[in-house]
């Protein structure tokens, strides 16, 4: 079971506040890391990870 699936299950159980707060904090951390990154390849990987997590965040938000 992926983390996304676990978060979906947690939201269905009523723990949406904790799940969304944790996801938002992770996005902020990744965005900060991207701003500090000097390696082009690493920055590209971080951008892809941020996009994926934002997409998951939107999907989880729609469930609420």
mmCIF file with all atom_site columns, N, CA, C and O in Angstrom, residues 10-63:
data_model
loop_
_atom_site.group_PDB
_atom_site.id
_atom_site.type_symbol
_atom_site.label_atom_id
_atom_site.label_alt_id
_atom_site.label_comp_id
_atom_site.label_asym_id
_atom_site.label_entity_id
_atom_site.label_seq_id
_atom_site.pdbx_PDB_ins_code
_atom_site.Cartn_x
_atom_site.Cartn_y
_atom_site.Cartn_z
_atom_site.occupancy
_atom_site.B_iso_or_equiv
_atom_site.pdbx_formal_charge
_atom_site.auth_seq_id
_atom_site.auth_comp_id
_atom_site.auth_asym_id
_atom_site.auth_atom_id
_atom_site.pdbx_PDB_model_num
ATOM 1   N N  . UNK A 1 10 ? -6.903  7.203  5.646   1.00 0.00 ? 10 UNK A N  1
ATOM 2   C CA . UNK A 1 10 ? -6.963  8.027  6.855   1.00 0.00 ? 10 UNK A CA 1
ATOM 3   C C  . UNK A 1 10 ? -8.019  9.119  6.713   1.00 0.00 ? 10 UNK A C  1
ATOM 4   O O  . UNK A 1 10 ? -8.732  9.424  7.673   1.00 0.00 ? 10 UNK A O  1
ATOM 5   N N  . UNK A 1 11 ? -8.138  9.703  5.535   1.00 0.00 ? 11 UNK A N  1
ATOM 6   C CA . UNK A 1 11 ? -9.152  10.741 5.312   1.00 0.00 ? 11 UNK A CA 1
ATOM 7   C C  . UNK A 1 11 ? -10.549 10.141 5.420   1.00 0.00 ? 11 UNK A C  1
ATOM 8   O O  . UNK A 1 11 ? -11.450 10.736 6.009   1.00 0.00 ? 11 UNK A O  1
ATOM 9   N N  . UNK A 1 12 ? -10.722 8.966  4.876   1.00 0.00 ? 12 UNK A N  1
ATOM 10  C CA . UNK A 1 12 ? -12.028 8.303  4.976   1.00 0.00 ? 12 UNK A CA 1
ATOM 11  C C  . UNK A 1 12 ? -12.377 7.980  6.422   1.00 0.00 ? 12 UNK A C  1
ATOM 12  O O  . UNK A 1 12 ? -13.548 7.945  6.785   1.00 0.00 ? 12 UNK A O  1
ATOM 13  N N  . UNK A 1 13 ? -11.348 7.769  7.248   1.00 0.00 ? 13 UNK A N  1
ATOM 14  C CA . UNK A 1 13 ? -11.572 7.474  8.669   1.00 0.00 ? 13 UNK A CA 1
ATOM 15  C C  . UNK A 1 13 ? -11.789 8.747  9.485   1.00 0.00 ? 13 UNK A C  1
ATOM 16  O O  . UNK A 1 13 ? -12.108 8.660  10.665  1.00 0.00 ? 13 UNK A O  1
ATOM 17  N N  . UNK A 1 14 ? -11.571 9.908  8.872   1.00 0.00 ? 14 UNK A N  1
ATOM 18  C CA . UNK A 1 14 ? -11.843 11.163 9.563   1.00 0.00 ? 14 UNK A CA 1
ATOM 19  C C  . UNK A 1 14 ? -10.617 11.900 10.058  1.00 0.00 ? 14 UNK A C  1
ATOM 20  O O  . UNK A 1 14 ? -10.737 12.819 10.867  1.00 0.00 ? 14 UNK A O  1
ATOM 21  N N  . UNK A 1 15 ? -9.432  11.543 9.623   1.00 0.00 ? 15 UNK A N  1
ATOM 22  C CA . UNK A 1 15 ? -8.207  12.207 10.067  1.00 0.00 ? 15 UNK A CA 1
ATOM 23  C C  . UNK A 1 15 ? -7.676  13.159 9.009   1.00 0.00 ? 15 UNK A C  1
ATOM 24  O O  . UNK A 1 15 ? -6.474  13.268 8.789   1.00 0.00 ? 15 UNK A O  1
ATOM 25  N N  . UNK A 1 16 ? -8.563  13.876 8.366   1.00 0.00 ? 16 UNK A N  1
ATOM 26  C CA . UNK A 1 16 ? -8.158  14.718 7.234   1.00 0.00 ? 16 UNK A CA 1
ATOM 27  C C  . UNK A 1 16 ? -7.256  15.868 7.659   1.00 0.00 ? 16 UNK A C  1
ATOM 28  O O  . UNK A 1 16 ? -6.320  16.225 6.936   1.00 0.00 ? 16 UNK A O  1
ATOM 29  N N  . UNK A 1 17 ? -7.490  16.442 8.801   1.00 0.00 ? 17 UNK A N  1
ATOM 30  C CA . UNK A 1 17 ? -6.705  17.598 9.244   1.00 0.00 ? 17 UNK A CA 1
ATOM 31  C C  . UNK A 1 17 ? -5.227  17.241 9.395   1.00 0.00 ? 17 UNK A C  1
ATOM 32  O O  . UNK A 1 17 ? -4.356  17.972 8.919   1.00 0.00 ? 17 UNK A O  1
ATOM 33  N N  . UNK A 1 18 ? -4.934  16.117 10.039  1.00 0.00 ? 18 UNK A N  1
ATOM 34  C CA . UNK A 1 18 ? -3.550  15.706 10.250  1.00 0.00 ? 18 UNK A CA 1
ATOM 35  C C  . UNK A 1 18 ? -2.865  15.360 8.934   1.00 0.00 ? 18 UNK A C  1
ATOM 36  O O  . UNK A 1 18 ? -1.716  15.725 8.702   1.00 0.00 ? 18 UNK A O  1
ATOM 37  N N  . UNK A 1 19 ? -3.584  14.662 8.061   1.00 0.00 ? 19 UNK A N  1
ATOM 38  C CA . UNK A 1 19 ? -3.020  14.242 6.779   1.00 0.00 ? 19 UNK A CA 1
ATOM 39  C C  . UNK A 1 19 ? -2.685  15.458 5.926   1.00 0.00 ? 19 UNK A C  1
ATOM 40  O O  . UNK A 1 19 ? -1.577  15.576 5.392   1.00 0.00 ? 19 UNK A O  1
ATOM 41  N N  . UNK A 1 20 ? -3.619  16.389 5.810   1.00 0.00 ? 20 UNK A N  1
ATOM 42  C CA . UNK A 1 20 ? -3.406  17.549 4.958   1.00 0.00 ? 20 UNK A CA 1
ATOM 43  C C  . UNK A 1 20 ? -2.325  18.465 5.522   1.00 0.00 ? 20 UNK A C  1
ATOM 44  O O  . UNK A 1 20 ? -1.529  19.024 4.774   1.00 0.00 ? 20 UNK A O  1
ATOM 45  N N  . UNK A 1 21 ? -2.261  18.605 6.825   1.00 0.00 ? 21 UNK A N  1
ATOM 46  C CA . UNK A 1 21 ? -1.223  19.436 7.434   1.00 0.00 ? 21 UNK A CA 1
ATOM 47  C C  . UNK A 1 21 ? 0.156   18.836 7.179   1.00 0.00 ? 21 UNK A C  1
ATOM 48  O O  . UNK A 1 21 ? 1.109   19.562 6.858   1.00 0.00 ? 21 UNK A O  1
ATOM 49  N N  . UNK A 1 22 ? 0.265   17.536 7.293   1.00 0.00 ? 22 UNK A N  1
ATOM 50  C CA . UNK A 1 22 ? 1.537   16.866 7.029   1.00 0.00 ? 22 UNK A CA 1
ATOM 51  C C  . UNK A 1 22 ? 1.965   17.005 5.584   1.00 0.00 ? 22 UNK A C  1
ATOM 52  O O  . UNK A 1 22 ? 3.139   17.269 5.284   1.00 0.00 ? 22 UNK A O  1
ATOM 53  N N  . UNK A 1 23 ? 1.023   16.848 4.686   1.00 0.00 ? 23 UNK A N  1
ATOM 54  C CA . UNK A 1 23 ? 1.324   16.995 3.254   1.00 0.00 ? 23 UNK A CA 1
ATOM 55  C C  . UNK A 1 23 ? 1.749   18.425 2.925   1.00 0.00 ? 23 UNK A C  1
ATOM 56  O O  . UNK A 1 23 ? 2.669   18.642 2.149   1.00 0.00 ? 23 UNK A O  1
ATOM 57  N N  . UNK A 1 24 ? 1.070   19.408 3.499   1.00 0.00 ? 24 UNK A N  1
ATOM 58  C CA . UNK A 1 24 ? 1.400   20.812 3.238   1.00 0.00 ? 24 UNK A CA 1
ATOM 59  C C  . UNK A 1 24 ? 2.812   21.121 3.743   1.00 0.00 ? 24 UNK A C  1
ATOM 60  O O  . UNK A 1 24 ? 3.577   21.808 3.067   1.00 0.00 ? 24 UNK A O  1
ATOM 61  N N  . UNK A 1 25 ? 3.160   20.598 4.898   1.00 0.00 ? 25 UNK A N  1
ATOM 62  C CA . UNK A 1 25 ? 4.491   20.815 5.460   1.00 0.00 ? 25 UNK A CA 1
ATOM 63  C C  . UNK A 1 25 ? 5.572   20.195 4.573   1.00 0.00 ? 25 UNK A C  1
ATOM 64  O O  . UNK A 1 25 ? 6.625   20.797 4.359   1.00 0.00 ? 25 UNK A O  1
ATOM 65  N N  . UNK A 1 26 ? 5.307   19.017 4.037   1.00 0.00 ? 26 UNK A N  1
ATOM 66  C CA . UNK A 1 26 ? 6.264   18.370 3.135   1.00 0.00 ? 26 UNK A CA 1
ATOM 67  C C  . UNK A 1 26 ? 6.464   19.186 1.864   1.00 0.00 ? 26 UNK A C  1
ATOM 68  O O  . UNK A 1 26 ? 7.585   19.313 1.370   1.00 0.00 ? 26 UNK A O  1
ATOM 69  N N  . UNK A 1 27 ? 5.384   19.742 1.325   1.00 0.00 ? 27 UNK A N  1
ATOM 70  C CA . UNK A 1 27 ? 5.496   20.580 0.126   1.00 0.00 ? 27 UNK A CA 1
ATOM 71  C C  . UNK A 1 27 ? 6.361   21.810 0.403   1.00 0.00 ? 27 UNK A C  1
ATOM 72  O O  . UNK A 1 27 ? 7.204   22.180 -0.413  1.00 0.00 ? 27 UNK A O  1
ATOM 73  N N  . UNK A 1 28 ? 6.157   22.436 1.557   1.00 0.00 ? 28 UNK A N  1
ATOM 74  C CA . UNK A 1 28 ? 6.962   23.604 1.914   1.00 0.00 ? 28 UNK A CA 1
ATOM 75  C C  . UNK A 1 28 ? 8.439   23.226 2.024   1.00 0.00 ? 28 UNK A C  1
ATOM 76  O O  . UNK A 1 28 ? 9.308   23.967 1.569   1.00 0.00 ? 28 UNK A O  1
ATOM 77  N N  . UNK A 1 29 ? 8.706   22.076 2.625   1.00 0.00 ? 29 UNK A N  1
ATOM 78  C CA . UNK A 1 29 ? 10.087  21.614 2.789   1.00 0.00 ? 29 UNK A CA 1
ATOM 79  C C  . UNK A 1 29 ? 10.742  21.368 1.425   1.00 0.00 ? 29 UNK A C  1
ATOM 80  O O  . UNK A 1 29 ? 11.886  21.776 1.193   1.00 0.00 ? 29 UNK A O  1
ATOM 81  N N  . UNK A 1 30 ? 10.029  20.722 0.512   1.00 0.00 ? 30 UNK A N  1
ATOM 82  C CA . UNK A 1 30 ? 10.570  20.456 -0.821  1.00 0.00 ? 30 UNK A CA 1
ATOM 83  C C  . UNK A 1 30 ? 10.802  21.743 -1.603  1.00 0.00 ? 30 UNK A C  1
ATOM 84  O O  . UNK A 1 30 ? 11.813  21.880 -2.311  1.00 0.00 ? 30 UNK A O  1
ATOM 85  N N  . UNK A 1 31 ? 9.882   22.694 -1.485  1.00 0.00 ? 31 UNK A N  1
ATOM 86  C CA . UNK A 1 31 ? 10.045  23.964 -2.190  1.00 0.00 ? 31 UNK A CA 1
ATOM 87  C C  . UNK A 1 31 ? 11.250  24.734 -1.657  1.00 0.00 ? 31 UNK A C  1
ATOM 88  O O  . UNK A 1 31 ? 11.992  25.344 -2.424  1.00 0.00 ? 31 UNK A O  1
ATOM 89  N N  . UNK A 1 32 ? 11.477  24.682 -0.360  1.00 0.00 ? 32 UNK A N  1
ATOM 90  C CA . UNK A 1 32 ? 12.650  25.327 0.231   1.00 0.00 ? 32 UNK A CA 1
ATOM 91  C C  . UNK A 1 32 ? 13.922  24.659 -0.269  1.00 0.00 ? 32 UNK A C  1
ATOM 92  O O  . UNK A 1 32 ? 14.900  25.325 -0.626  1.00 0.00 ? 32 UNK A O  1
ATOM 93  N N  . UNK A 1 33 ? 13.916  23.337 -0.306  1.00 0.00 ? 33 UNK A N  1
ATOM 94  C CA . UNK A 1 33 ? 15.071  22.598 -0.786  1.00 0.00 ? 33 UNK A CA 1
ATOM 95  C C  . UNK A 1 33 ? 15.361  22.927 -2.258  1.00 0.00 ? 33 UNK A C  1
ATOM 96  O O  . UNK A 1 33 ? 16.521  23.053 -2.656  1.00 0.00 ? 33 UNK A O  1
ATOM 97  N N  . UNK A 1 34 ? 14.316  23.101 -3.050  1.00 0.00 ? 34 UNK A N  1
ATOM 98  C CA . UNK A 1 34 ? 14.483  23.456 -4.459  1.00 0.00 ? 34 UNK A CA 1
ATOM 99  C C  . UNK A 1 34 ? 15.132  24.836 -4.601  1.00 0.00 ? 34 UNK A C  1
ATOM 100 O O  . UNK A 1 34 ? 16.018  25.027 -5.433  1.00 0.00 ? 34 UNK A O  1
ATOM 101 N N  . UNK A 1 35 ? 14.702  25.790 -3.784  1.00 0.00 ? 35 UNK A N  1
ATOM 102 C CA . UNK A 1 35 ? 15.285  27.133 -3.842  1.00 0.00 ? 35 UNK A CA 1
ATOM 103 C C  . UNK A 1 35 ? 16.770  27.124 -3.490  1.00 0.00 ? 35 UNK A C  1
ATOM 104 O O  . UNK A 1 35 ? 17.537  27.915 -4.024  1.00 0.00 ? 35 UNK A O  1
ATOM 105 N N  . UNK A 1 36 ? 17.181  26.221 -2.613  1.00 0.00 ? 36 UNK A N  1
ATOM 106 C CA . UNK A 1 36 ? 18.570  26.161 -2.165  1.00 0.00 ? 36 UNK A CA 1
ATOM 107 C C  . UNK A 1 36 ? 19.439  25.278 -3.052  1.00 0.00 ? 36 UNK A C  1
ATOM 108 O O  . UNK A 1 36 ? 20.655  25.274 -2.912  1.00 0.00 ? 36 UNK A O  1
ATOM 109 N N  . UNK A 1 37 ? 18.840  24.552 -3.962  1.00 0.00 ? 37 UNK A N  1
ATOM 110 C CA . UNK A 1 37 ? 19.550  23.577 -4.780  1.00 0.00 ? 37 UNK A CA 1
ATOM 111 C C  . UNK A 1 37 ? 20.368  24.259 -5.874  1.00 0.00 ? 37 UNK A C  1
ATOM 112 O O  . UNK A 1 37 ? 19.891  25.154 -6.559  1.00 0.00 ? 37 UNK A O  1
ATOM 113 N N  . UNK A 1 38 ? 21.602  23.788 -6.049  1.00 0.00 ? 38 UNK A N  1
ATOM 114 C CA . UNK A 1 38 ? 22.473  24.331 -7.097  1.00 0.00 ? 38 UNK A CA 1
ATOM 115 C C  . UNK A 1 38 ? 22.734  23.297 -8.193  1.00 0.00 ? 38 UNK A C  1
ATOM 116 O O  . UNK A 1 38 ? 23.334  23.613 -9.208  1.00 0.00 ? 38 UNK A O  1
ATOM 117 N N  . UNK A 1 39 ? 22.318  22.099 -7.980  1.00 0.00 ? 39 UNK A N  1
ATOM 118 C CA . UNK A 1 39 ? 22.521  21.031 -8.946  1.00 0.00 ? 39 UNK A CA 1
ATOM 119 C C  . UNK A 1 39 ? 21.303  20.974 -9.877  1.00 0.00 ? 39 UNK A C  1
ATOM 120 O O  . UNK A 1 39 ? 20.172  20.757 -9.428  1.00 0.00 ? 39 UNK A O  1
ATOM 121 N N  . UNK A 1 40 ? 21.520  21.155 -11.176 1.00 0.00 ? 40 UNK A N  1
ATOM 122 C CA . UNK A 1 40 ? 20.421  21.196 -12.140 1.00 0.00 ? 40 UNK A CA 1
ATOM 123 C C  . UNK A 1 40 ? 19.614  19.915 -12.202 1.00 0.00 ? 40 UNK A C  1
ATOM 124 O O  . UNK A 1 40 ? 18.389  19.941 -12.261 1.00 0.00 ? 40 UNK A O  1
ATOM 125 N N  . UNK A 1 41 ? 20.295  18.773 -12.173 1.00 0.00 ? 41 UNK A N  1
ATOM 126 C CA . UNK A 1 41 ? 19.581  17.494 -12.230 1.00 0.00 ? 41 UNK A CA 1
ATOM 127 C C  . UNK A 1 41 ? 18.752  17.289 -10.976 1.00 0.00 ? 41 UNK A C  1
ATOM 128 O O  . UNK A 1 41 ? 17.586  16.880 -11.043 1.00 0.00 ? 41 UNK A O  1
ATOM 129 N N  . UNK A 1 42 ? 19.325  17.592 -9.829  1.00 0.00 ? 42 UNK A N  1
ATOM 130 C CA . UNK A 1 42 ? 18.599  17.446 -8.565  1.00 0.00 ? 42 UNK A CA 1
ATOM 131 C C  . UNK A 1 42 ? 17.387  18.383 -8.540  1.00 0.00 ? 42 UNK A C  1
ATOM 132 O O  . UNK A 1 42 ? 16.315  18.017 -8.071  1.00 0.00 ? 42 UNK A O  1
ATOM 133 N N  . UNK A 1 43 ? 17.558  19.594 -9.070  1.00 0.00 ? 43 UNK A N  1
ATOM 134 C CA . UNK A 1 43 ? 16.459  20.556 -9.111  1.00 0.00 ? 43 UNK A CA 1
ATOM 135 C C  . UNK A 1 43 ? 15.319  20.028 -9.983  1.00 0.00 ? 43 UNK A C  1
ATOM 136 O O  . UNK A 1 43 ? 14.146  20.174 -9.642  1.00 0.00 ? 43 UNK A O  1
ATOM 137 N N  . UNK A 1 44 ? 15.674  19.405 -11.096 1.00 0.00 ? 44 UNK A N  1
ATOM 138 C CA . UNK A 1 44 ? 14.648  18.832 -11.974 1.00 0.00 ? 44 UNK A CA 1
ATOM 139 C C  . UNK A 1 44 ? 13.895  17.718 -11.245 1.00 0.00 ? 44 UNK A C  1
ATOM 140 O O  . UNK A 1 44 ? 12.668  17.636 -11.330 1.00 0.00 ? 44 UNK A O  1
ATOM 141 N N  . UNK A 1 45 ? 14.609  16.884 -10.521 1.00 0.00 ? 45 UNK A N  1
ATOM 142 C CA . UNK A 1 45 ? 13.974  15.808 -9.748  1.00 0.00 ? 45 UNK A CA 1
ATOM 143 C C  . UNK A 1 45 ? 13.048  16.379 -8.679  1.00 0.00 ? 45 UNK A C  1
ATOM 144 O O  . UNK A 1 45 ? 11.945  15.871 -8.460  1.00 0.00 ? 45 UNK A O  1
ATOM 145 N N  . UNK A 1 46 ? 13.504  17.429 -8.014  1.00 0.00 ? 46 UNK A N  1
ATOM 146 C CA . UNK A 1 46 ? 12.680  18.067 -6.984  1.00 0.00 ? 46 UNK A CA 1
ATOM 147 C C  . UNK A 1 46 ? 11.413  18.660 -7.590  1.00 0.00 ? 46 UNK A C  1
ATOM 148 O O  . UNK A 1 46 ? 10.333  18.538 -7.012  1.00 0.00 ? 46 UNK A O  1
ATOM 149 N N  . UNK A 1 47 ? 11.529  19.298 -8.765  1.00 0.00 ? 47 UNK A N  1
ATOM 150 C CA . UNK A 1 47 ? 10.343  19.857 -9.427  1.00 0.00 ? 47 UNK A CA 1
ATOM 151 C C  . UNK A 1 47 ? 9.323   18.765 -9.739  1.00 0.00 ? 47 UNK A C  1
ATOM 152 O O  . UNK A 1 47 ? 8.124   18.949 -9.544  1.00 0.00 ? 47 UNK A O  1
ATOM 153 N N  . UNK A 1 48 ? 9.804   17.625 -10.238 1.00 0.00 ? 48 UNK A N  1
ATOM 154 C CA . UNK A 1 48 ? 8.898   16.516 -10.544 1.00 0.00 ? 48 UNK A CA 1
ATOM 155 C C  . UNK A 1 48 ? 8.232   15.996 -9.272  1.00 0.00 ? 48 UNK A C  1
ATOM 156 O O  . UNK A 1 48 ? 7.032   15.694 -9.268  1.00 0.00 ? 48 UNK A O  1
ATOM 157 N N  . UNK A 1 49 ? 8.995   15.892 -8.198  1.00 0.00 ? 49 UNK A N  1
ATOM 158 C CA . UNK A 1 49 ? 8.443   15.414 -6.928  1.00 0.00 ? 49 UNK A CA 1
ATOM 159 C C  . UNK A 1 49 ? 7.402   16.400 -6.394  1.00 0.00 ? 49 UNK A C  1
ATOM 160 O O  . UNK A 1 49 ? 6.339   16.000 -5.917  1.00 0.00 ? 49 UNK A O  1
ATOM 161 N N  . UNK A 1 50 ? 7.680   17.688 -6.499  1.00 0.00 ? 50 UNK A N  1
ATOM 162 C CA . UNK A 1 50 ? 6.728   18.705 -6.044  1.00 0.00 ? 50 UNK A CA 1
ATOM 163 C C  . UNK A 1 50 ? 5.441   18.634 -6.853  1.00 0.00 ? 50 UNK A C  1
ATOM 164 O O  . UNK A 1 50 ? 4.339   18.687 -6.298  1.00 0.00 ? 50 UNK A O  1
ATOM 165 N N  . UNK A 1 51 ? 5.560   18.496 -8.167  1.00 0.00 ? 51 UNK A N  1
ATOM 166 C CA . UNK A 1 51 ? 4.376   18.401 -9.024  1.00 0.00 ? 51 UNK A CA 1
ATOM 167 C C  . UNK A 1 51 ? 3.536   17.180 -8.659  1.00 0.00 ? 51 UNK A C  1
ATOM 168 O O  . UNK A 1 51 ? 2.308   17.256 -8.583  1.00 0.00 ? 51 UNK A O  1
ATOM 169 N N  . UNK A 1 52 ? 4.197   16.046 -8.431  1.00 0.00 ? 52 UNK A N  1
ATOM 170 C CA . UNK A 1 52 ? 3.478   14.816 -8.078  1.00 0.00 ? 52 UNK A CA 1
ATOM 171 C C  . UNK A 1 52 ? 2.750   14.991 -6.751  1.00 0.00 ? 52 UNK A C  1
ATOM 172 O O  . UNK A 1 52 ? 1.573   14.646 -6.607  1.00 0.00 ? 52 UNK A O  1
ATOM 173 N N  . UNK A 1 53 ? 3.446   15.557 -5.772  1.00 0.00 ? 53 UNK A N  1
ATOM 174 C CA . UNK A 1 53 ? 2.827   15.733 -4.454  1.00 0.00 ? 53 UNK A CA 1
ATOM 175 C C  . UNK A 1 53 ? 1.717   16.774 -4.476  1.00 0.00 ? 53 UNK A C  1
ATOM 176 O O  . UNK A 1 53 ? 0.730   16.632 -3.749  1.00 0.00 ? 53 UNK A O  1
ATOM 177 N N  . UNK A 1 54 ? 1.851   17.816 -5.291  1.00 0.00 ? 54 UNK A N  1
ATOM 178 C CA . UNK A 1 54 ? 0.768   18.788 -5.411  1.00 0.00 ? 54 UNK A CA 1
ATOM 179 C C  . UNK A 1 54 ? -0.461  18.148 -6.035  1.00 0.00 ? 54 UNK A C  1
ATOM 180 O O  . UNK A 1 54 ? -1.588  18.421 -5.618  1.00 0.00 ? 54 UNK A O  1
ATOM 181 N N  . UNK A 1 55 ? -0.245  17.294 -7.028  1.00 0.00 ? 55 UNK A N  1
ATOM 182 C CA . UNK A 1 55 ? -1.358  16.596 -7.665  1.00 0.00 ? 55 UNK A CA 1
ATOM 183 C C  . UNK A 1 55 ? -2.058  15.690 -6.642  1.00 0.00 ? 55 UNK A C  1
ATOM 184 O O  . UNK A 1 55 ? -3.288  15.678 -6.543  1.00 0.00 ? 55 UNK A O  1
ATOM 185 N N  . UNK A 1 56 ? -1.280  14.961 -5.845  1.00 0.00 ? 56 UNK A N  1
ATOM 186 C CA . UNK A 1 56 ? -1.858  14.102 -4.811  1.00 0.00 ? 56 UNK A CA 1
ATOM 187 C C  . UNK A 1 56 ? -2.591  14.946 -3.767  1.00 0.00 ? 56 UNK A C  1
ATOM 188 O O  . UNK A 1 56 ? -3.667  14.569 -3.298  1.00 0.00 ? 56 UNK A O  1
ATOM 189 N N  . UNK A 1 57 ? -2.003  16.085 -3.405  1.00 0.00 ? 57 UNK A N  1
ATOM 190 C CA . UNK A 1 57 ? -2.624  16.969 -2.421  1.00 0.00 ? 57 UNK A CA 1
ATOM 191 C C  . UNK A 1 57 ? -3.997  17.435 -2.910  1.00 0.00 ? 57 UNK A C  1
ATOM 192 O O  . UNK A 1 57 ? -4.968  17.427 -2.153  1.00 0.00 ? 57 UNK A O  1
ATOM 193 N N  . UNK A 1 58 ? -4.073  17.833 -4.194  1.00 0.00 ? 58 UNK A N  1
ATOM 194 C CA . UNK A 1 58 ? -5.352  18.270 -4.762  1.00 0.00 ? 58 UNK A CA 1
ATOM 195 C C  . UNK A 1 58 ? -6.380  17.132 -4.740  1.00 0.00 ? 58 UNK A C  1
ATOM 196 O O  . UNK A 1 58 ? -7.553  17.348 -4.431  1.00 0.00 ? 58 UNK A O  1
ATOM 197 N N  . UNK A 1 59 ? -5.941  15.927 -5.086  1.00 0.00 ? 59 UNK A N  1
ATOM 198 C CA . UNK A 1 59 ? -6.860  14.770 -5.093  1.00 0.00 ? 59 UNK A CA 1
ATOM 199 C C  . UNK A 1 59 ? -7.371  14.489 -3.686  1.00 0.00 ? 59 UNK A C  1
ATOM 200 O O  . UNK A 1 59 ? -8.565  14.218 -3.500  1.00 0.00 ? 59 UNK A O  1
ATOM 201 N N  . UNK A 1 60 ? -6.491  14.559 -2.700  1.00 0.00 ? 60 UNK A N  1
ATOM 202 C CA . UNK A 1 60 ? -6.909  14.318 -1.325  1.00 0.00 ? 60 UNK A CA 1
ATOM 203 C C  . UNK A 1 60 ? -7.841  15.432 -0.855  1.00 0.00 ? 60 UNK A C  1
ATOM 204 O O  . UNK A 1 60 ? -8.822  15.179 -0.135  1.00 0.00 ? 60 UNK A O  1
ATOM 205 N N  . UNK A 1 61 ? -7.562  16.664 -1.257  1.00 0.00 ? 61 UNK A N  1
ATOM 206 C CA . UNK A 1 61 ? -8.399  17.799 -0.870  1.00 0.00 ? 61 UNK A CA 1
ATOM 207 C C  . UNK A 1 61 ? -9.812  17.651 -1.440  1.00 0.00 ? 61 UNK A C  1
ATOM 208 O O  . UNK A 1 61 ? -10.789 18.020 -0.795  1.00 0.00 ? 61 UNK A O  1
ATOM 209 N N  . UNK A 1 62 ? -9.913  17.106 -2.644  1.00 0.00 ? 62 UNK A N  1
ATOM 210 C CA . UNK A 1 62 ? -11.228 16.897 -3.269  1.00 0.00 ? 62 UNK A CA 1
ATOM 211 C C  . UNK A 1 62 ? -12.041 15.845 -2.521  1.00 0.00 ? 62 UNK A C  1
ATOM 212 O O  . UNK A 1 62 ? -13.275 15.861 -2.579  1.00 0.00 ? 62 UNK A O  1
ATOM 213 N N  . UNK A 1 63 ? -11.371 14.962 -1.838  1.00 0.00 ? 63 UNK A N  1
ATOM 214 C CA . UNK A 1 63 ? -12.079 13.912 -1.091  1.00 0.00 ? 63 UNK A CA 1
ATOM 215 C C  . UNK A 1 63 ? -12.780 14.462 0.145   1.00 0.00 ? 63 UNK A C  1
ATOM 216 O O  . UNK A 1 63 ? -13.741 13.876 0.615   1.00 0.00 ? 63 UNK A O  1
#
